[in-house]
Short mmCIF file of C-alpha atoms in Angstrom, two decimals:
data_model
loop_
_atom_site.label_atom_id
_atom_site.label_comp_id
_atom_site.label_asym_id
_atom_site.label_seq_id
_atom_site.Cartn_x
_atom_site.Cartn_y
_atom_site.Cartn_z
CA MET A 1 21.77 -33.38 -32.15
CA GLY A 2 24.35 -30.72 -31.58
CA ALA A 3 22.57 -28.19 -33.84
CA ARG A 4 19.31 -28.89 -31.99
CA LYS A 5 21.00 -28.06 -28.68
CA GLN A 6 22.23 -24.94 -29.85
CA VAL A 7 18.85 -23.77 -31.19
CA ASP A 8 17.23 -24.57 -27.92
CA ALA A 9 19.90 -22.87 -25.84
CA PRO A 10 18.30 -20.00 -23.97
CA PRO A 11 19.69 -16.30 -24.61
CA ALA A 12 22.86 -15.58 -22.74
CA GLU A 13 21.26 -12.88 -20.53
CA PHE A 14 18.52 -15.33 -19.36
CA ALA A 15 21.21 -18.11 -19.00
CA GLU A 16 23.06 -15.72 -16.60
CA ALA A 17 19.96 -14.55 -14.70
CA LEU A 18 19.24 -18.26 -13.98
CA THR A 19 22.73 -18.90 -12.56
CA GLN A 20 22.29 -15.86 -10.42
CA LEU A 21 18.96 -17.17 -9.08
CA ARG A 22 20.61 -20.33 -8.21
CA ASP A 23 23.53 -18.57 -6.59
CA ALA A 24 21.17 -16.59 -4.23
CA ARG A 25 21.94 -16.98 -0.53
CA PHE A 26 19.06 -17.40 1.91
CA ARG A 27 18.92 -17.73 5.80
CA PRO A 28 19.02 -21.44 7.06
CA GLU A 29 15.40 -21.30 7.97
CA VAL A 30 14.33 -20.64 4.32
CA PHE A 31 14.16 -24.04 2.27
CA VAL A 32 14.36 -23.05 -1.37
CA GLU A 33 13.83 -25.49 -4.45
CA GLU A 34 13.13 -24.83 -8.27
CA MET A 35 9.69 -25.27 -9.64
CA PRO A 36 8.07 -25.25 -13.13
CA ALA A 37 7.85 -21.73 -14.41
CA PRO A 38 4.86 -20.29 -16.25
CA GLN A 39 5.17 -20.82 -19.80
CA ARG A 40 2.85 -18.35 -21.25
CA ILE A 41 3.62 -15.12 -19.75
CA ALA A 42 7.09 -14.54 -21.38
CA PRO A 43 9.44 -16.39 -23.76
CA HIS A 44 11.76 -17.43 -21.11
CA ALA A 45 11.01 -17.98 -17.38
CA ALA A 46 12.45 -19.66 -14.18
CA ALA A 47 10.87 -19.91 -10.83
CA VAL A 48 11.60 -21.00 -7.18
CA SER A 49 9.38 -21.80 -4.15
CA ALA A 50 10.30 -21.45 -0.57
CA ASP A 51 9.15 -22.38 2.97
CA VAL A 52 10.41 -20.73 6.02
CA THR A 53 10.80 -23.49 8.51
CA VAL A 54 11.36 -23.00 12.37
CA ASP A 55 11.20 -26.06 14.86
CA GLY A 56 9.74 -28.11 12.08
CA ASP A 57 6.72 -25.87 11.35
CA ASP A 58 6.30 -23.99 8.10
CA ILE A 59 5.53 -20.45 9.12
CA ALA A 60 5.68 -18.81 5.71
CA THR A 61 5.78 -19.92 2.02
CA GLY A 62 6.44 -18.06 -1.19
CA ARG A 63 7.39 -18.11 -5.07
CA LEU A 64 9.61 -16.11 -7.16
CA VAL A 65 9.47 -16.05 -10.81
CA VAL A 66 12.09 -14.55 -13.14
CA LEU A 67 10.62 -13.63 -16.65
CA TYR A 68 12.74 -12.78 -19.69
CA ASP A 69 11.61 -11.14 -22.98
CA PRO A 70 14.36 -10.32 -25.42
CA ALA A 71 12.07 -7.85 -27.32
CA GLY A 72 11.29 -6.00 -24.13
CA ASN A 73 7.71 -5.24 -22.65
CA ASP A 74 6.40 -1.79 -22.45
CA ALA A 75 4.46 -2.75 -19.25
CA TRP A 76 7.68 -3.82 -17.66
CA GLN A 77 9.79 -0.86 -19.01
CA SER A 78 12.58 -3.59 -19.46
CA THR A 79 13.44 -7.02 -20.70
CA PHE A 80 13.30 -8.65 -17.34
CA ARG A 81 10.52 -8.90 -14.68
CA CYS A 82 10.32 -10.36 -11.21
CA VAL A 83 6.97 -11.65 -10.05
CA ALA A 84 6.88 -12.51 -6.22
CA TYR A 85 4.35 -13.97 -3.69
CA VAL A 86 4.76 -14.25 0.01
CA ARG A 87 2.17 -15.81 2.53
CA ALA A 88 2.76 -15.81 6.29
CA ALA A 89 0.72 -16.47 9.51
CA VAL A 90 0.24 -13.42 11.51
CA GLU A 91 -1.59 -12.61 14.74
CA PRO A 92 -5.29 -12.54 14.28
CA GLU A 93 -5.38 -8.97 15.94
CA MET A 94 -2.88 -7.62 13.42
CA VAL A 95 -5.12 -8.05 10.51
CA THR A 96 -7.53 -5.27 11.94
CA ASP A 97 -4.75 -2.91 11.72
CA ALA A 98 -5.37 -0.65 8.78
CA LEU A 99 -1.75 -0.06 8.25
CA LEU A 100 -0.68 -3.58 7.79
CA GLY A 101 -0.98 -3.55 3.95
CA GLY A 102 1.29 -0.48 4.02
CA VAL A 103 3.73 -2.19 6.21
CA GLY A 104 3.85 -5.25 4.04
CA TRP A 105 4.64 -3.45 1.04
CA THR A 106 7.37 -1.53 2.99
CA TRP A 107 8.96 -4.57 3.71
CA LEU A 108 9.57 -5.19 -0.01
CA MET A 109 10.67 -1.93 -0.64
CA GLU A 110 13.20 -1.90 2.15
CA ALA A 111 14.52 -5.30 1.17
CA LEU A 112 15.21 -4.36 -2.50
CA ALA A 113 16.84 -1.07 -1.10
CA ASP A 114 18.96 -2.89 1.39
CA ARG A 115 20.43 -5.12 -1.31
CA ASP A 116 20.98 -2.00 -3.91
CA ALA A 117 18.52 -4.01 -6.07
CA GLU A 118 17.30 -1.11 -8.37
CA PHE A 119 13.94 -1.57 -10.07
CA LEU A 120 11.33 0.08 -12.17
CA ALA A 121 7.63 -0.06 -12.41
CA PRO A 122 6.80 -1.71 -9.03
CA SER A 123 3.13 -2.87 -8.55
CA GLY A 124 1.25 -5.45 -6.24
CA THR A 125 -1.07 -5.95 -3.46
CA VAL A 126 -1.17 -6.82 0.30
CA THR A 127 -4.10 -9.13 1.43
CA ARG A 128 -5.20 -9.74 4.82
CA VAL A 129 -7.22 -13.13 5.52
CA VAL A 130 -8.81 -14.19 8.67
CA SER A 131 -10.19 -17.51 8.92
CA GLU A 132 -12.78 -18.60 11.66
CA SER A 133 -14.07 -22.03 12.51
CA PHE A 134 -17.60 -23.10 13.21
CA GLY A 135 -19.82 -26.14 13.77
CA GLY A 136 -17.57 -29.12 14.43
CA MET A 137 -14.48 -27.00 14.36
CA ALA A 138 -15.81 -24.23 16.66
CA ASP A 139 -13.09 -25.02 19.25
CA ASP A 140 -10.22 -24.25 16.72
CA GLU A 141 -8.71 -20.96 17.15
CA ALA A 142 -9.06 -18.39 14.54
CA THR A 143 -6.15 -17.95 12.11
CA ALA A 144 -4.88 -14.86 10.18
CA GLU A 145 -2.32 -14.71 7.14
CA ILE A 146 -0.79 -11.94 5.22
CA GLU A 147 -0.36 -12.26 1.44
CA ILE A 148 1.95 -10.14 -0.66
CA ARG A 149 1.84 -10.39 -4.49
CA ALA A 150 4.27 -8.08 -6.32
CA SER A 151 6.20 -7.51 -9.37
CA TRP A 152 9.00 -5.20 -10.34
CA SER A 153 11.66 -4.79 -13.20
CA PRO A 154 15.08 -5.14 -12.18
CA VAL A 155 17.60 -2.45 -13.65
CA PRO A 156 20.48 -3.49 -15.44
CA GLY A 157 23.94 -2.55 -14.06
CA PRO A 158 26.88 -0.98 -15.68
CA GLY A 159 27.67 -4.05 -17.62
CA GLY A 160 24.03 -4.22 -18.81
CA LEU A 161 23.26 -7.31 -17.06
CA VAL A 162 20.66 -7.71 -14.32
CA ASP A 163 21.87 -8.90 -11.02
CA VAL A 164 19.24 -11.38 -10.25
CA THR A 165 20.84 -12.51 -6.86
CA ARG A 166 20.03 -9.17 -5.43
CA HIS A 167 16.45 -9.47 -6.18
CA ALA A 168 15.97 -13.12 -5.21
CA GLU A 169 17.82 -12.28 -1.76
CA ALA A 170 15.51 -9.34 -1.12
CA TRP A 171 12.48 -11.67 -1.84
CA GLY A 172 13.97 -14.17 0.85
CA GLU A 173 14.38 -11.23 3.18
CA VAL A 174 10.65 -10.44 2.89
CA LEU A 175 9.67 -13.93 3.64
CA CYS A 176 11.56 -13.95 6.83
CA THR A 177 10.33 -10.48 7.84
CA ALA A 178 6.72 -11.83 7.10
CA ALA A 179 7.38 -14.89 9.29
CA GLY A 180 8.43 -12.55 12.08
CA LEU A 181 12.13 -13.73 12.25
CA PRO A 182 14.32 -11.15 13.80
CA PRO A 183 16.84 -9.32 11.49
CA VAL A 184 20.23 -10.78 10.89
CA PRO A 185 22.79 -9.04 12.89
CA PRO A 186 25.25 -6.81 10.80
CA GLY A 187 28.27 -8.51 9.36
CA VAL A 188 26.59 -11.97 9.57
CA VAL A 189 26.38 -13.47 5.97
CA ALA A 190 23.67 -16.00 4.87
CA MET A 191 24.74 -19.27 3.56
CA PRO A 192 23.29 -20.94 0.72
CA THR A 193 20.35 -23.20 1.57
CA ARG A 194 20.35 -26.83 0.38
CA ARG A 195 17.96 -27.29 -2.33
CA GLY A 196 15.85 -30.57 -3.02
CA GLN A 197 16.07 -31.78 0.56
CA ARG A 198 14.93 -30.44 4.03
CA GLY A 199 18.12 -31.42 5.65
CA ARG A 200 16.27 -32.10 9.17
#
């Protein structure tokens, strides 16, 4: 049985990345929990989901997947890849702004830069969605959402290890920005959120 566990143990680099993912700190409005990771994209993967909740209402949601391929991947230009998804409600008039897509992408780039989370080969899309109701639902107000789908390859630090914590926290910041939460004042440190329960 002990030999079996040794064979099944993940590579040290991925085990460290998983620990860093779990150690990431988010704002108290962000509820994060682990979720099943995709199994066919890379030999090793971990994933978390998150909801941004204010006054009992979920105003944004997202997922972050960390992929690891010890053999490397030419498209990633690395052995690691982060894949992120963010969806948040916005004012309907905002989706008519042609600049919104670029703004959404800038949120991600700035969040990574703010945390010194160096990366390679970024790619992604920003989608604007408007929903209007008709017939028996005609009285419902129109709703609008922004969706950000992105991936990038973390750059290893001086010790050769990737600091997944920085990248996860940048994703959390994008969630909060998309949700319209004001920035955290300088000097204020976010605390770890409780996983597996709402704590309401």
